[in-house]
Amino acid sequence: TQLLEQSPQFLSIQEGENLTVYCNSSSVFSSLQWYRQEPGEGPVLLVTVVTGGEVKKLKRLTFQFGDARKDSSLHITAAQPGDTGLYLCAGGGNQFYFGTGTSLTVIP
Amino acid sequence: NAGVMQNPRHLVRRRGQEARLRCSPMKGHSHVYWYRQLPEEGLKFMVYLQKENIIDESGMPKERFSAEFPKEGPSILRIQQVVRGDSAAYFCASSIQGAENTGELFFGEGSRLTVL
């Protein structure tokens, strides 16, 4: 059972545009993580959100944890080609689940 | 200061052969996770191990797949009698405390299995 659904699955945008990626679940998580994966490599942690309603910023990336701790979003401002990659949300206990993923392509 | 080391990076097997994938966690990490990934998809949890113990293997097929993390040496994911559907990238990740506590997993570069 996939607990973390991400949308959209694929996203192709022009350099300079803004975008938002969503991660939704019917389950409550004590924390959620966002990872980024580049082709041929393993995922790398971007951020962890813990408190409901929490907002964290990492340069042009803004992460938000839903008030009920069931969902999260990632907003990228003025996307750049270097942002291209697979974005994954993750969370859980012993079964540490990853979301279905959003494949982002930023066109120069 | 080596990261998570996986080998082989690429493995080709014929149907019916065995595949053995190895993972050396980061120094000081005693928690290991194995995931499977198909192209353009997320990672599917397979198994969570600590030294000498399988904590959760609910994501692993009950037949042909096994995993171990011995007291000494790397963690091993073993696939017996491989079939074409086993073709995928297999990622190993390690954590110092367990992902449910820290949320941070350090990943290897993956082992890409191709079954002919």
PDB file of C-alpha atoms in Angstrom:
ATOM      1  CA  THR A   1       0.000   0.000   0.000  1.00  0.00           C
ATOM      2  CA  GLN A   2       1.401   3.359  -1.053  1.00  0.00           C
ATOM      3  CA  LEU A   3       0.814   5.778   1.786  1.00  0.00           C
ATOM      4  CA  LEU A   4       2.277   8.910   0.192  1.00  0.00           C
ATOM      5  CA  GLU A   5       0.806  10.198  -3.061  1.00  0.00           C
ATOM      6  CA  GLN A   6       2.613  12.968  -4.909  1.00  0.00           C
ATOM      7  CA  SER A   7       1.313  15.256  -7.603  1.00  0.00           C
ATOM      8  CA  PRO A   8       1.986  16.023 -10.299  1.00  0.00           C
ATOM      9  CA  GLN A   9       3.894  12.936 -11.378  1.00  0.00           C
ATOM     10  CA  PHE A  10       5.689  14.811 -14.162  1.00  0.00           C
ATOM     11  CA  LEU A  11       6.310  18.524 -14.520  1.00  0.00           C
ATOM     12  CA  SER A  12       8.112  20.350 -17.320  1.00  0.00           C
ATOM     13  CA  ILE A  13       8.522  24.108 -17.002  1.00  0.00           C
ATOM     14  CA  GLN A  14      10.560  26.982 -18.381  1.00  0.00           C
ATOM     15  CA  GLU A  15      13.451  28.474 -16.451  1.00  0.00           C
ATOM     16  CA  GLY A  16      12.246  31.267 -14.197  1.00  0.00           C
ATOM     17  CA  GLU A  17       8.761  29.861 -13.569  1.00  0.00           C
ATOM     18  CA  ASN A  18       7.406  28.912 -10.158  1.00  0.00           C
ATOM     19  CA  LEU A  19       6.025  25.507  -9.253  1.00  0.00           C
ATOM     20  CA  THR A  20       4.477  23.575  -6.396  1.00  0.00           C
ATOM     21  CA  VAL A  21       4.694  19.846  -5.707  1.00  0.00           C
ATOM     22  CA  TYR A  22       2.258  18.149  -3.351  1.00  0.00           C
ATOM     23  CA  CYS A  23       2.569  15.150  -1.057  1.00  0.00           C
ATOM     24  CA  ASN A  24      -0.643  13.761   0.418  1.00  0.00           C
ATOM     25  CA  SER A  25      -1.552  10.950   2.746  1.00  0.00           C
ATOM     26  CA  SER A  26      -4.526   9.672   4.698  1.00  0.00           C
ATOM     27  CA  SER A  27      -2.164   8.879   7.569  1.00  0.00           C
ATOM     28  CA  VAL A  28      -0.694  11.199  10.171  1.00  0.00           C
ATOM     29  CA  PHE A  29       3.100  11.419  10.210  1.00  0.00           C
ATOM     30  CA  SER A  30       5.283  12.549  13.083  1.00  0.00           C
ATOM     31  CA  SER A  31       7.545  14.119  10.466  1.00  0.00           C
ATOM     32  CA  LEU A  32       7.947  14.248   6.718  1.00  0.00           C
ATOM     33  CA  GLN A  33      11.098  14.520   4.705  1.00  0.00           C
ATOM     34  CA  TRP A  34      11.772  15.771   1.180  1.00  0.00           C
ATOM     35  CA  TYR A  35      14.528  14.214  -0.904  1.00  0.00           C
ATOM     36  CA  ARG A  36      15.893  15.024  -4.338  1.00  0.00           C
ATOM     37  CA  GLN A  37      17.298  12.383  -6.654  1.00  0.00           C
ATOM     38  CA  GLU A  38      19.359  12.993  -9.767  1.00  0.00           C
ATOM     39  CA  PRO A  39      19.666  10.391 -12.551  1.00  0.00           C
ATOM     40  CA  GLY A  40      22.005   7.554 -11.674  1.00  0.00           C
ATOM     41  CA  GLU A  41      22.327   8.581  -8.041  1.00  0.00           C
ATOM     42  CA  GLY A  42      20.659   7.921  -4.729  1.00  0.00           C
ATOM     43  CA  PRO A  43      18.254  10.414  -3.132  1.00  0.00           C
ATOM     44  CA  VAL A  44      19.659  13.200  -0.966  1.00  0.00           C
ATOM     45  CA  LEU A  45      17.770  14.733   1.953  1.00  0.00           C
ATOM     46  CA  LEU A  46      16.621  18.342   1.451  1.00  0.00           C
ATOM     47  CA  VAL A  47      14.603  19.033   4.581  1.00  0.00           C
ATOM     48  CA  THR A  48      12.644  17.552   7.481  1.00  0.00           C
ATOM     49  CA  VAL A  49       9.378  19.111   8.693  1.00  0.00           C
ATOM     50  CA  VAL A  50       8.107  18.142  12.121  1.00  0.00           C
ATOM     51  CA  THR A  51       5.471  20.540  13.434  1.00  0.00           C
ATOM     52  CA  GLY A  52       2.020  20.891  11.894  1.00  0.00           C
ATOM     53  CA  GLY A  53       1.878  24.131   9.914  1.00  0.00           C
ATOM     54  CA  GLU A  54       5.651  24.445   9.857  1.00  0.00           C
ATOM     55  CA  VAL A  55       7.269  26.314   6.973  1.00  0.00           C
ATOM     56  CA  LYS A  56      10.935  25.903   6.124  1.00  0.00           C
ATOM     57  CA  LYS A  57      12.901  27.732   3.474  1.00  0.00           C
ATOM     58  CA  LEU A  58      16.006  26.531   1.695  1.00  0.00           C
ATOM     59  CA  LYS A  59      17.103  29.280  -0.709  1.00  0.00           C
ATOM     60  CA  ARG A  60      14.439  29.219  -3.467  1.00  0.00           C
ATOM     61  CA  LEU A  61      12.679  26.178  -2.018  1.00  0.00           C
ATOM     62  CA  THR A  62       9.838  26.528   0.503  1.00  0.00           C
ATOM     63  CA  PHE A  63       8.509  23.483   2.333  1.00  0.00           C
ATOM     64  CA  GLN A  64       5.271  23.371   4.289  1.00  0.00           C
ATOM     65  CA  PHE A  65       3.839  20.703   6.574  1.00  0.00           C
ATOM     66  CA  GLY A  66       0.063  20.574   6.781  1.00  0.00           C
ATOM     67  CA  ASP A  67      -1.659  21.478  10.027  1.00  0.00           C
ATOM     68  CA  ALA A  68      -2.931  17.915  10.434  1.00  0.00           C
ATOM     69  CA  ARG A  69       0.514  16.464   9.555  1.00  0.00           C
ATOM     70  CA  LYS A  70      -0.973  14.445   6.705  1.00  0.00           C
ATOM     71  CA  ASP A  71       0.364  16.432   3.787  1.00  0.00           C
ATOM     72  CA  SER A  72       3.215  18.627   2.677  1.00  0.00           C
ATOM     73  CA  SER A  73       4.122  20.864  -0.226  1.00  0.00           C
ATOM     74  CA  LEU A  74       7.308  22.008  -1.906  1.00  0.00           C
ATOM     75  CA  HIS A  75       7.309  25.334  -3.711  1.00  0.00           C
ATOM     76  CA  ILE A  76      10.194  26.354  -5.963  1.00  0.00           C
ATOM     77  CA  THR A  77      10.549  29.991  -6.961  1.00  0.00           C
ATOM     78  CA  ALA A  78      12.240  30.990 -10.217  1.00  0.00           C
ATOM     79  CA  ALA A  79      13.174  27.446 -11.173  1.00  0.00           C
ATOM     80  CA  GLN A  80      16.582  26.828 -12.702  1.00  0.00           C
ATOM     81  CA  PRO A  81      17.855  23.951 -14.879  1.00  0.00           C
ATOM     82  CA  GLY A  82      19.858  22.737 -11.887  1.00  0.00           C
ATOM     83  CA  ASP A  83      16.577  22.039 -10.082  1.00  0.00           C
ATOM     84  CA  THR A  84      15.841  19.238 -12.540  1.00  0.00           C
ATOM     85  CA  GLY A  85      15.418  15.917 -10.767  1.00  0.00           C
ATOM     86  CA  LEU A  86      13.059  13.564  -9.010  1.00  0.00           C
ATOM     87  CA  TYR A  87      11.537  15.009  -5.834  1.00  0.00           C
ATOM     88  CA  LEU A  88      10.394  12.533  -3.217  1.00  0.00           C
ATOM     89  CA  CYS A  89       8.571  12.997   0.044  1.00  0.00           C
ATOM     90  CA  ALA A  90       9.117  10.370   2.733  1.00  0.00           C
ATOM     91  CA  GLY A  91       8.053   9.395   6.212  1.00  0.00           C
ATOM     92  CA  GLY A  92       7.000   6.568   8.463  1.00  0.00           C
ATOM     93  CA  GLY A  93       8.216   4.220  11.140  1.00  0.00           C
ATOM     94  CA  ASN A  94      10.003   0.930  10.567  1.00  0.00           C
ATOM     95  CA  GLN A  95       8.576   0.917   7.066  1.00  0.00           C
ATOM     96  CA  PHE A  96      10.039   4.209   5.964  1.00  0.00           C
ATOM     97  CA  TYR A  97       7.957   5.031   2.921  1.00  0.00           C
ATOM     98  CA  PHE A  98       8.764   7.183  -0.048  1.00  0.00           C
ATOM     99  CA  GLY A  99       6.165   8.960  -2.125  1.00  0.00           C
ATOM    100  CA  THR A 100       5.371   8.219  -5.747  1.00  0.00           C
ATOM    101  CA  GLY A 101       7.732  11.007  -6.827  1.00  0.00           C
ATOM    102  CA  THR A 102       7.543  14.120  -8.996  1.00  0.00           C
ATOM    103  CA  SER A 103       9.898  14.238 -11.965  1.00  0.00           C
ATOM    104  CA  LEU A 104      10.760  17.883 -12.629  1.00  0.00           C
ATOM    105  CA  THR A 105      12.392  19.142 -15.815  1.00  0.00           C
ATOM    106  CA  VAL A 106      13.395  22.804 -16.037  1.00  0.00           C
ATOM    107  CA  ILE A 107      14.009  23.893 -19.605  1.00  0.00           C
ATOM    108  CA  PRO A 108      16.647  26.618 -20.131  1.00  0.00           C
TER     109      PRO A 108
ATOM    110  CA  ASN B   1      34.668   9.716   5.314  1.00  0.00           C
ATOM    111  CA  ALA B   2      33.184   7.245   2.867  1.00  0.00           C
ATOM    112  CA  GLY B   3      29.478   7.304   2.197  1.00  0.00           C
ATOM    113  CA  VAL B   4      27.246   4.302   1.661  1.00  0.00           C
ATOM    114  CA  MET B   5      28.982   1.941  -0.718  1.00  0.00           C
ATOM    115  CA  GLN B   6      27.038  -0.397  -2.949  1.00  0.00           C
ATOM    116  CA  ASN B   7      28.388  -2.989  -5.325  1.00  0.00           C
ATOM    117  CA  PRO B   8      28.163  -3.990  -7.975  1.00  0.00           C
ATOM    118  CA  ARG B   9      26.854  -0.814  -9.642  1.00  0.00           C
ATOM    119  CA  HIS B  10      25.606  -2.855 -12.560  1.00  0.00           C
ATOM    120  CA  LEU B  11      24.768  -6.545 -12.645  1.00  0.00           C
ATOM    121  CA  VAL B  12      23.478  -8.618 -15.539  1.00  0.00           C
ATOM    122  CA  ARG B  13      21.979 -12.019 -14.887  1.00  0.00           C
ATOM    123  CA  ARG B  14      20.114 -14.587 -16.940  1.00  0.00           C
ATOM    124  CA  ARG B  15      16.773 -15.900 -15.789  1.00  0.00           C
ATOM    125  CA  GLY B  16      17.216 -18.495 -13.067  1.00  0.00           C
ATOM    126  CA  GLN B  17      20.576 -17.221 -11.811  1.00  0.00           C
ATOM    127  CA  GLU B  18      21.243 -15.640  -8.443  1.00  0.00           C
ATOM    128  CA  ALA B  19      21.890 -11.947  -7.816  1.00  0.00           C
ATOM    129  CA  ARG B  20      23.792 -10.830  -4.742  1.00  0.00           C
ATOM    130  CA  LEU B  21      23.902  -7.136  -3.946  1.00  0.00           C
ATOM    131  CA  ARG B  22      26.165  -5.716  -1.259  1.00  0.00           C
ATOM    132  CA  CYS B  23      25.894  -2.583   0.849  1.00  0.00           C
ATOM    133  CA  SER B  24      28.414  -1.135   3.285  1.00  0.00           C
ATOM    134  CA  PRO B  25      26.736   1.525   5.438  1.00  0.00           C
ATOM    135  CA  MET B  26      28.355   4.748   6.520  1.00  0.00           C
ATOM    136  CA  LYS B  27      30.799   4.419   9.382  1.00  0.00           C
ATOM    137  CA  GLY B  28      28.943   4.316  12.683  1.00  0.00           C
ATOM    138  CA  HIS B  29      25.571   3.518  11.110  1.00  0.00           C
ATOM    139  CA  SER B  30      23.922   0.322  12.278  1.00  0.00           C
ATOM    140  CA  HIS B  31      20.557   0.725  10.514  1.00  0.00           C
ATOM    141  CA  VAL B  32      20.205  -0.360   6.890  1.00  0.00           C
ATOM    142  CA  TYR B  33      17.269  -0.086   4.505  1.00  0.00           C
ATOM    143  CA  TRP B  34      16.849  -1.621   1.074  1.00  0.00           C
ATOM    144  CA  TYR B  35      14.609  -0.107  -1.599  1.00  0.00           C
ATOM    145  CA  ARG B  36      13.707  -1.028  -5.143  1.00  0.00           C
ATOM    146  CA  GLN B  37      13.108   1.571  -7.850  1.00  0.00           C
ATOM    147  CA  LEU B  38      11.768   1.349 -11.384  1.00  0.00           C
ATOM    148  CA  PRO B  39      12.501   4.175 -13.880  1.00  0.00           C
ATOM    149  CA  GLU B  40      10.656   7.446 -13.158  1.00  0.00           C
ATOM    150  CA  GLU B  41       9.071   5.967 -10.043  1.00  0.00           C
ATOM    151  CA  GLY B  42       9.495   6.383  -6.311  1.00  0.00           C
ATOM    152  CA  LEU B  43      11.324   3.978  -4.037  1.00  0.00           C
ATOM    153  CA  LYS B  44       9.521   0.887  -2.771  1.00  0.00           C
ATOM    154  CA  PHE B  45      10.465  -0.177   0.742  1.00  0.00           C
ATOM    155  CA  MET B  46      11.765  -3.732   0.926  1.00  0.00           C
ATOM    156  CA  VAL B  47      13.463  -4.400   4.244  1.00  0.00           C
ATOM    157  CA  TYR B  48      14.880  -2.691   7.336  1.00  0.00           C
ATOM    158  CA  LEU B  49      17.744  -4.300   9.216  1.00  0.00           C
ATOM    159  CA  GLN B  50      19.938  -3.599  12.171  1.00  0.00           C
ATOM    160  CA  LYS B  51      23.122  -5.488  12.907  1.00  0.00           C
ATOM    161  CA  GLU B  52      22.266  -9.222  12.892  1.00  0.00           C
ATOM    162  CA  ASN B  53      18.516  -8.516  13.007  1.00  0.00           C
ATOM    163  CA  ILE B  54      15.737  -8.097  10.487  1.00  0.00           C
ATOM    164  CA  ILE B  55      13.440  -5.437  11.904  1.00  0.00           C
ATOM    165  CA  ASP B  56      10.844  -5.261   9.136  1.00  0.00           C
ATOM    166  CA  GLU B  57      10.782  -7.257   5.902  1.00  0.00           C
ATOM    167  CA  SER B  58       7.172  -6.603   5.023  1.00  0.00           C
ATOM    168  CA  GLY B  59       8.103  -5.045   1.676  1.00  0.00           C
ATOM    169  CA  MET B  60      10.082  -8.000   0.456  1.00  0.00           C
ATOM    170  CA  PRO B  61       8.582 -10.802  -1.668  1.00  0.00           C
ATOM    171  CA  LYS B  62       8.236 -13.920   0.418  1.00  0.00           C
ATOM    172  CA  GLU B  63       9.937 -16.129  -2.117  1.00  0.00           C
ATOM    173  CA  ARG B  64      13.371 -15.852  -3.716  1.00  0.00           C
ATOM    174  CA  PHE B  65      14.365 -12.673  -1.821  1.00  0.00           C
ATOM    175  CA  SER B  66      16.385 -12.549   1.381  1.00  0.00           C
ATOM    176  CA  ALA B  67      18.467  -9.977   3.227  1.00  0.00           C
ATOM    177  CA  GLU B  68      21.014 -10.059   5.971  1.00  0.00           C
ATOM    178  CA  PHE B  69      23.220  -7.649   7.891  1.00  0.00           C
ATOM    179  CA  PRO B  70      25.846  -9.692   9.724  1.00  0.00           C
ATOM    180  CA  LYS B  71      27.885  -8.552  12.687  1.00  0.00           C
ATOM    181  CA  GLU B  72      30.876  -8.174  10.423  1.00  0.00           C
ATOM    182  CA  GLY B  73      30.746  -7.194   6.793  1.00  0.00           C
ATOM    183  CA  PRO B  74      28.241  -5.591   4.467  1.00  0.00           C
ATOM    184  CA  SER B  75      24.506  -6.061   4.237  1.00  0.00           C
ATOM    185  CA  ILE B  76      23.524  -8.460   1.474  1.00  0.00           C
ATOM    186  CA  LEU B  77      20.338  -8.513  -0.598  1.00  0.00           C
ATOM    187  CA  ARG B  78      20.046 -11.872  -2.305  1.00  0.00           C
ATOM    188  CA  ILE B  79      17.671 -12.693  -5.137  1.00  0.00           C
ATOM    189  CA  GLN B  80      17.487 -16.333  -6.122  1.00  0.00           C
ATOM    190  CA  GLN B  81      16.269 -17.630  -9.484  1.00  0.00           C
ATOM    191  CA  VAL B  82      15.903 -14.155 -10.935  1.00  0.00           C
ATOM    192  CA  VAL B  83      13.118 -13.332 -13.380  1.00  0.00           C
ATOM    193  CA  ARG B  84      12.826 -10.453 -15.832  1.00  0.00           C
ATOM    194  CA  GLY B  85      10.509  -8.607 -13.454  1.00  0.00           C
ATOM    195  CA  ASP B  86      13.351  -8.346 -10.948  1.00  0.00           C
ATOM    196  CA  SER B  87      15.138  -5.889 -13.258  1.00  0.00           C
ATOM    197  CA  ALA B  88      15.339  -2.616 -11.344  1.00  0.00           C
ATOM    198  CA  ALA B  89      17.641  -0.340  -9.393  1.00  0.00           C
ATOM    199  CA  TYR B  90      18.154  -1.482  -5.816  1.00  0.00           C
ATOM    200  CA  PHE B  91      19.158   1.208  -3.356  1.00  0.00           C
ATOM    201  CA  CYS B  92      20.610   0.769   0.079  1.00  0.00           C
ATOM    202  CA  ALA B  93      20.440   3.485   2.724  1.00  0.00           C
ATOM    203  CA  SER B  94      21.874   3.737   6.204  1.00  0.00           C
ATOM    204  CA  SER B  95      20.974   5.728   9.255  1.00  0.00           C
ATOM    205  CA  ILE B  96      22.627   6.324  12.583  1.00  0.00           C
ATOM    206  CA  GLN B  97      19.469   5.881  14.662  1.00  0.00           C
ATOM    207  CA  GLY B  98      16.701   4.665  12.417  1.00  0.00           C
ATOM    208  CA  ALA B  99      14.731   6.751   9.967  1.00  0.00           C
ATOM    209  CA  GLU B 100      11.718   7.024  12.241  1.00  0.00           C
ATOM    210  CA  ASN B 101      13.862   8.920  14.734  1.00  0.00           C
ATOM    211  CA  THR B 102      16.065  11.078  12.559  1.00  0.00           C
ATOM    212  CA  GLY B 103      14.263  11.063   9.227  1.00  0.00           C
ATOM    213  CA  GLU B 104      17.583  11.142   7.446  1.00  0.00           C
ATOM    214  CA  LEU B 105      18.758   8.293   5.319  1.00  0.00           C
ATOM    215  CA  PHE B 106      22.063   8.318   3.486  1.00  0.00           C
ATOM    216  CA  PHE B 107      21.818   6.506   0.195  1.00  0.00           C
ATOM    217  CA  GLY B 108      24.286   4.627  -1.914  1.00  0.00           C
ATOM    218  CA  GLU B 109      24.411   5.068  -5.673  1.00  0.00           C
ATOM    219  CA  GLY B 110      22.382   1.931  -6.247  1.00  0.00           C
ATOM    220  CA  SER B 111      22.866  -1.412  -7.955  1.00  0.00           C
ATOM    221  CA  ARG B 112      21.185  -1.769 -11.316  1.00  0.00           C
ATOM    222  CA  LEU B 113      20.099  -5.315 -12.012  1.00  0.00           C
ATOM    223  CA  THR B 114      19.239  -6.401 -15.534  1.00  0.00           C
ATOM    224  CA  VAL B 115      17.777  -9.835 -16.061  1.00  0.00           C
ATOM    225  CA  LEU B 116      18.060 -11.168 -19.604  1.00  0.00           C
TER     226      LEU B 116
END
